[in-house]
Every structure is written in structure tokens, then in C-alpha cells.
Tab-separated table of N, CA, C and O in Angstrom:
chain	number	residue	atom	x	y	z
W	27	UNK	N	0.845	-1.166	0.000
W	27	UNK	CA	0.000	0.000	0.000
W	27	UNK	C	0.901	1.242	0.000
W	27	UNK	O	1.692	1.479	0.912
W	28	UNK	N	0.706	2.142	-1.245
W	28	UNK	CA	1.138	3.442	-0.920
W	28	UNK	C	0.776	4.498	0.029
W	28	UNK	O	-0.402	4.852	0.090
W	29	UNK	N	2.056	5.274	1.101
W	29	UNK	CA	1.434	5.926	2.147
W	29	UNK	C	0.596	7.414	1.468
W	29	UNK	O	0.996	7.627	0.324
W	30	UNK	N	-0.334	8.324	1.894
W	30	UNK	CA	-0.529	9.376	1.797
W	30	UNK	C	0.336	10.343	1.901
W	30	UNK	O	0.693	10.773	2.998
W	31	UNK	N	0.785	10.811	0.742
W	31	UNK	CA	1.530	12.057	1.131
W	31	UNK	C	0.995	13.683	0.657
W	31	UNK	O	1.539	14.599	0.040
W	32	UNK	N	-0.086	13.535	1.169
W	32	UNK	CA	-0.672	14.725	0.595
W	32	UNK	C	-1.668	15.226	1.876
W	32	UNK	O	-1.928	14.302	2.648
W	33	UNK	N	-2.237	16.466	2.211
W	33	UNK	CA	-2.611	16.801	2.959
W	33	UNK	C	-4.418	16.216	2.972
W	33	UNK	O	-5.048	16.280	1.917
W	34	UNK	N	-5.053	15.706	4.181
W	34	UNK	CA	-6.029	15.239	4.709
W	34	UNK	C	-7.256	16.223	5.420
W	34	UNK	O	-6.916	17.062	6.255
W	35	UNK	N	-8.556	16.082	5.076
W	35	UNK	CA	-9.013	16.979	6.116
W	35	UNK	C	-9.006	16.654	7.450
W	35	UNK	O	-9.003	15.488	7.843
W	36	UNK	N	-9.004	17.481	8.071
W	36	UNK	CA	-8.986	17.263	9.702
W	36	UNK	C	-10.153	16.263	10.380
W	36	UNK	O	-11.346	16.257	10.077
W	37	UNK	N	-9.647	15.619	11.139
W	37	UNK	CA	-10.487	14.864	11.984
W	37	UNK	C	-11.423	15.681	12.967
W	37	UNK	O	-11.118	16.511	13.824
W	38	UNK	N	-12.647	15.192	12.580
W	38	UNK	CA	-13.391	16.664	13.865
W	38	UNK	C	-14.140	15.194	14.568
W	38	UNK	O	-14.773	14.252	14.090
W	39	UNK	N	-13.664	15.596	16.007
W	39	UNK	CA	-13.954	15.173	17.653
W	39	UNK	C	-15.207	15.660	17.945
W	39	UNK	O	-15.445	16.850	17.738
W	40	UNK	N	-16.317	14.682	18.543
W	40	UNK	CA	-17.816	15.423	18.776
W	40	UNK	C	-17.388	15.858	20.471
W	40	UNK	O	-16.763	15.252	21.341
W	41	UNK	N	-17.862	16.806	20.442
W	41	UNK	CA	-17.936	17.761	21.585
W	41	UNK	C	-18.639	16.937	22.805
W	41	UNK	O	-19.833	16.641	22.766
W	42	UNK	N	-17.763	16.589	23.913
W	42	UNK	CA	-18.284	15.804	25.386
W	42	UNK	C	-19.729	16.516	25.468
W	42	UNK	O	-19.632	17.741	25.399
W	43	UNK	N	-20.751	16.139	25.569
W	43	UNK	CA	-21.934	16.648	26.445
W	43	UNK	C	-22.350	15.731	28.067
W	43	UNK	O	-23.225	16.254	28.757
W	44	UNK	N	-21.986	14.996	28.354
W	44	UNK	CA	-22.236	14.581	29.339
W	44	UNK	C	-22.560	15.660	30.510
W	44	UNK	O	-22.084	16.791	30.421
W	45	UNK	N	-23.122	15.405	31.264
W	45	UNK	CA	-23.787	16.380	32.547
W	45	UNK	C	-22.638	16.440	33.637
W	45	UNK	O	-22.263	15.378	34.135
W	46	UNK	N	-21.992	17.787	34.077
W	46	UNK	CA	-21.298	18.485	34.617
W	46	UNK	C	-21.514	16.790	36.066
W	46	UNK	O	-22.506	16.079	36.221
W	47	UNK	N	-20.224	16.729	36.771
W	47	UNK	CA	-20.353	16.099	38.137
W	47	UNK	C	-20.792	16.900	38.799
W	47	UNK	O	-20.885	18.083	38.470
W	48	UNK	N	-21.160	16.415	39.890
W	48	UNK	CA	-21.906	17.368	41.183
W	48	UNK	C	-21.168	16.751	42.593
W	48	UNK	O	-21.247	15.551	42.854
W	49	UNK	N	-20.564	17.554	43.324
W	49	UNK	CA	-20.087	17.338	44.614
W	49	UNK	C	-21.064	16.518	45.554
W	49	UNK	O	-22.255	16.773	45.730
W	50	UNK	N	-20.427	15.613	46.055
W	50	UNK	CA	-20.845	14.980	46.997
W	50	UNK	C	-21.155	15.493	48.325
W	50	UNK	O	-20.228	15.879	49.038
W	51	UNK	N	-22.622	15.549	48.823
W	51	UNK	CA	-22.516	16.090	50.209
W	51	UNK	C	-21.759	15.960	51.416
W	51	UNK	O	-21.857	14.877	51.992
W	52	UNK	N	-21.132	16.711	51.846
W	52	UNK	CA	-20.691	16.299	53.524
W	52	UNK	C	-18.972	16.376	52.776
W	52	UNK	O	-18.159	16.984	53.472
W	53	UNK	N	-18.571	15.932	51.753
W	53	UNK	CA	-16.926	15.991	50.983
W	53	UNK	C	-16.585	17.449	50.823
W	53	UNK	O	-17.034	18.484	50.332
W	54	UNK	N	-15.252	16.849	51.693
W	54	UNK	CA	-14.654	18.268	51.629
W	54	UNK	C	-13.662	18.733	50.353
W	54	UNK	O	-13.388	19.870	49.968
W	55	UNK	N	-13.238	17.453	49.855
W	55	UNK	CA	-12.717	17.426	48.693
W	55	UNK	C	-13.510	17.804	47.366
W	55	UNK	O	-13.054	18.467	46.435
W	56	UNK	N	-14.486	17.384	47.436
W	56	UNK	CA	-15.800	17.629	45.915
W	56	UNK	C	-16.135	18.958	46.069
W	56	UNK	O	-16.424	19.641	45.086
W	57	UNK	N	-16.127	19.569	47.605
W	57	UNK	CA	-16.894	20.976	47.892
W	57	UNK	C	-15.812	22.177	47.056
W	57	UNK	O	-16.063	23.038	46.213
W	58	UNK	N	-14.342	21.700	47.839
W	58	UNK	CA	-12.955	22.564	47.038
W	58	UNK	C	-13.190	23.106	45.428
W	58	UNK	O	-13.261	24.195	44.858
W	59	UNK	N	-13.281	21.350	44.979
W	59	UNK	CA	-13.587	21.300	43.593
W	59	UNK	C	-14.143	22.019	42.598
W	59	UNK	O	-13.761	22.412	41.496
W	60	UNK	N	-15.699	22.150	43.601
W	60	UNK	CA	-16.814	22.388	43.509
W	60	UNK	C	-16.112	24.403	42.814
W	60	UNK	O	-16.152	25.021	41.750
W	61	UNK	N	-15.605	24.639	44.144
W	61	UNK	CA	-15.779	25.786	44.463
W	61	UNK	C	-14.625	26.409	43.600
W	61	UNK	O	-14.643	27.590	43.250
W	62	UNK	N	-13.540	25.459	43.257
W	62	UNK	CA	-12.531	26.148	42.074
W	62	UNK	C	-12.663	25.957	40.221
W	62	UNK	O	-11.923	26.210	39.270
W	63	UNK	N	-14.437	25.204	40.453
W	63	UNK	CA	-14.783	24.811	39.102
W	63	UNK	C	-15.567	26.416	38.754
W	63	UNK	O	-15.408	26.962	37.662
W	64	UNK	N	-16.425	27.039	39.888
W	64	UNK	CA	-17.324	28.073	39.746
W	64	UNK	C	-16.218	29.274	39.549
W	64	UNK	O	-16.250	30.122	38.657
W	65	UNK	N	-15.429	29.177	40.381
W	65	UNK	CA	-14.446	30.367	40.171
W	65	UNK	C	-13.794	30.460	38.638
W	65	UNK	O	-14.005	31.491	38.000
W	66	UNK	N	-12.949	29.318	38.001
W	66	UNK	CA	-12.543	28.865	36.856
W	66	UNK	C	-13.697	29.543	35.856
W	66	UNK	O	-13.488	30.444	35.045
W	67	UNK	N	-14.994	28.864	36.128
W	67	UNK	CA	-16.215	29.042	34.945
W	67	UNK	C	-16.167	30.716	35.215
W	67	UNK	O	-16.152	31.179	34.074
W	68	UNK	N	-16.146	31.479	35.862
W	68	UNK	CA	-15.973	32.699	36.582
W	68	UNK	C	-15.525	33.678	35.682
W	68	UNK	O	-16.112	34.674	35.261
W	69	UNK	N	-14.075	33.128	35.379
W	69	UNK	CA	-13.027	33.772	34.519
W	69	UNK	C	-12.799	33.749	33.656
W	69	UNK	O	-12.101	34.468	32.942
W	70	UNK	N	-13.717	32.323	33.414
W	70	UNK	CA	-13.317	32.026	31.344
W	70	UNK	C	-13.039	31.109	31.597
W	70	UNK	O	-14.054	30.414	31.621
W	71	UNK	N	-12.106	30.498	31.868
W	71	UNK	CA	-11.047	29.721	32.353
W	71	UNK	C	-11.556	28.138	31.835
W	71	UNK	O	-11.480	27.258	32.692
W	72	UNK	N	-11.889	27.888	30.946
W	72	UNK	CA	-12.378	26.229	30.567
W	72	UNK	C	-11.716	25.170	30.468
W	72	UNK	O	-12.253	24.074	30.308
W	73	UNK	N	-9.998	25.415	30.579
W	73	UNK	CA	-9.531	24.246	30.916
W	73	UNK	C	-9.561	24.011	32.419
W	73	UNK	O	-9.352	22.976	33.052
W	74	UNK	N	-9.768	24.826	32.690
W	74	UNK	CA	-9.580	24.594	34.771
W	74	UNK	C	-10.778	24.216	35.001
W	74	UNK	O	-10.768	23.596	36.064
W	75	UNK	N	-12.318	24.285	34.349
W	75	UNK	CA	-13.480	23.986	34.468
W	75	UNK	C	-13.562	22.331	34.285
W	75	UNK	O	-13.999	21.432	35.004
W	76	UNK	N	-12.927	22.366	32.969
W	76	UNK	CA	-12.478	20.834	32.654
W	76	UNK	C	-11.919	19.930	33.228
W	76	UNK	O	-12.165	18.739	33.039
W	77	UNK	N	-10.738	20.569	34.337
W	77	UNK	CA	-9.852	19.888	34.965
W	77	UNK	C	-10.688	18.981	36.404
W	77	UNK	O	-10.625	17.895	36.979
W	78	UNK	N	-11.496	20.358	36.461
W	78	UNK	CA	-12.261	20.010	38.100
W	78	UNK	C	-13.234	18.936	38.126
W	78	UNK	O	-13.519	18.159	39.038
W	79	UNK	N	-13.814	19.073	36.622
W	79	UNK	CA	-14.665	18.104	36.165
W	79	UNK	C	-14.598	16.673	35.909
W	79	UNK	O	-15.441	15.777	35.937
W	80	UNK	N	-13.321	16.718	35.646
W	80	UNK	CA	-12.758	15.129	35.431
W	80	UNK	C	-12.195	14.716	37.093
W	80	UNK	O	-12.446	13.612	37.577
W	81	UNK	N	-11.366	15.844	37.887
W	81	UNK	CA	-11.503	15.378	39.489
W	81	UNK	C	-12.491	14.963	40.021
W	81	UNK	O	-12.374	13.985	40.759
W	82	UNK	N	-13.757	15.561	39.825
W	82	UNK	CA	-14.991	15.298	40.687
W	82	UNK	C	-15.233	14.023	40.149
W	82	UNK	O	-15.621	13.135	40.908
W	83	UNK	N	-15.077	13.816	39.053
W	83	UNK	CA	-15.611	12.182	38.927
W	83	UNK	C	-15.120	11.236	38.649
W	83	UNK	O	-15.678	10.218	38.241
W	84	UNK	N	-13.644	11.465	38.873
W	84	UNK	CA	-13.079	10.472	39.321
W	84	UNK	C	-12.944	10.260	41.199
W	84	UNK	O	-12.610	9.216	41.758
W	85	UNK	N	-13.298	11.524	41.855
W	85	UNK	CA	-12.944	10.812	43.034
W	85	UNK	C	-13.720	9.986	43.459
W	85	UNK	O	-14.879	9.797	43.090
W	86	UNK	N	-12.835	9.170	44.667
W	86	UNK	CA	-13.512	8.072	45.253
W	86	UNK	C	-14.323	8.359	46.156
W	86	UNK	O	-13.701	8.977	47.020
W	87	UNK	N	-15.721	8.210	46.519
W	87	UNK	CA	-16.305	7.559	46.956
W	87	UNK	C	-17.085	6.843	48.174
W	87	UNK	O	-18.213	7.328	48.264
W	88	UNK	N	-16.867	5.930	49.054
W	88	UNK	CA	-17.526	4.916	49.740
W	88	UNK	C	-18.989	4.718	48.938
W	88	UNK	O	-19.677	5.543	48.337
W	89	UNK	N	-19.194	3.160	49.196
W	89	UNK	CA	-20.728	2.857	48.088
W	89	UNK	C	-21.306	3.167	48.821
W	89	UNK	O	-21.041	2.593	49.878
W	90	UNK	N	-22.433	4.186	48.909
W	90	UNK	CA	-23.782	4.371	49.741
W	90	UNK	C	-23.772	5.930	49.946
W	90	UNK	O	-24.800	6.529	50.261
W	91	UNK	N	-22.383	6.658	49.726
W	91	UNK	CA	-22.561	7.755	50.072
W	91	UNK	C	-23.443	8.394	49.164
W	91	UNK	O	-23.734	7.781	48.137
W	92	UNK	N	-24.094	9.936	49.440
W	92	UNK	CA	-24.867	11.026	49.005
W	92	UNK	C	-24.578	11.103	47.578
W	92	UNK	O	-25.109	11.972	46.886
């Protein structure tokens, strides 16, 4: 197979819509989060919005909590 050597159109990525995480009650860690995601959204700031967003849902947890 011959490689491409000629220019390609760009690959276009569909835009995440999934629903923003939401802090866990009583966490003091999700509340931080919480509170440097609003500030971030605040300023513009959408990679720091992004950043907080992927913290909040990845943190852990216990099963049963709020």
C-alpha cells in the first residue's frame, strides 16, 4: 500500500456533552472542587473547568454515600 503524502481533512472530535459532576454532600474534597470549578467558569477559564470536572468524577467515593 502506498502511504498518503498529501494533505487530509482534519479529523473533527464530537464535543463531550455529558452532565457536569456534582459534589458529593458532607466531601470536603468535591466541595474545594466544587468551588474552584465556579471560580474557573468565573473567569473564562475552561480548561480549569475541565480539569475540576474530570476530578470530581473520578474521586472516590464509599458505596452508599450522598
Amino acid at each position: 500500500m502506498k502511504p498518503i503524502t498529501y494533505a487530509q481533512p482534519p479529523v473533527e472530535l464530537p464535543l463531550r456533552t455529558d452532565p457536569e459532576p456534582e459534589a458529593v454532600a458532607g466531601c470536603g474534597v468535591c466541595a474545594a472542587l466544587a468551588g474552584q470549578r465556579r471560580e474557573a467558569r468565573l473567569r473564562g477559564d475552561g480548561s480549569t473547568v475541565s480539569d475540576c470536572n474530570v476530578e470530581l468524577r473520578n474521586h472516590p467515593h464509599p458505596k452508599g454515600a450522598a
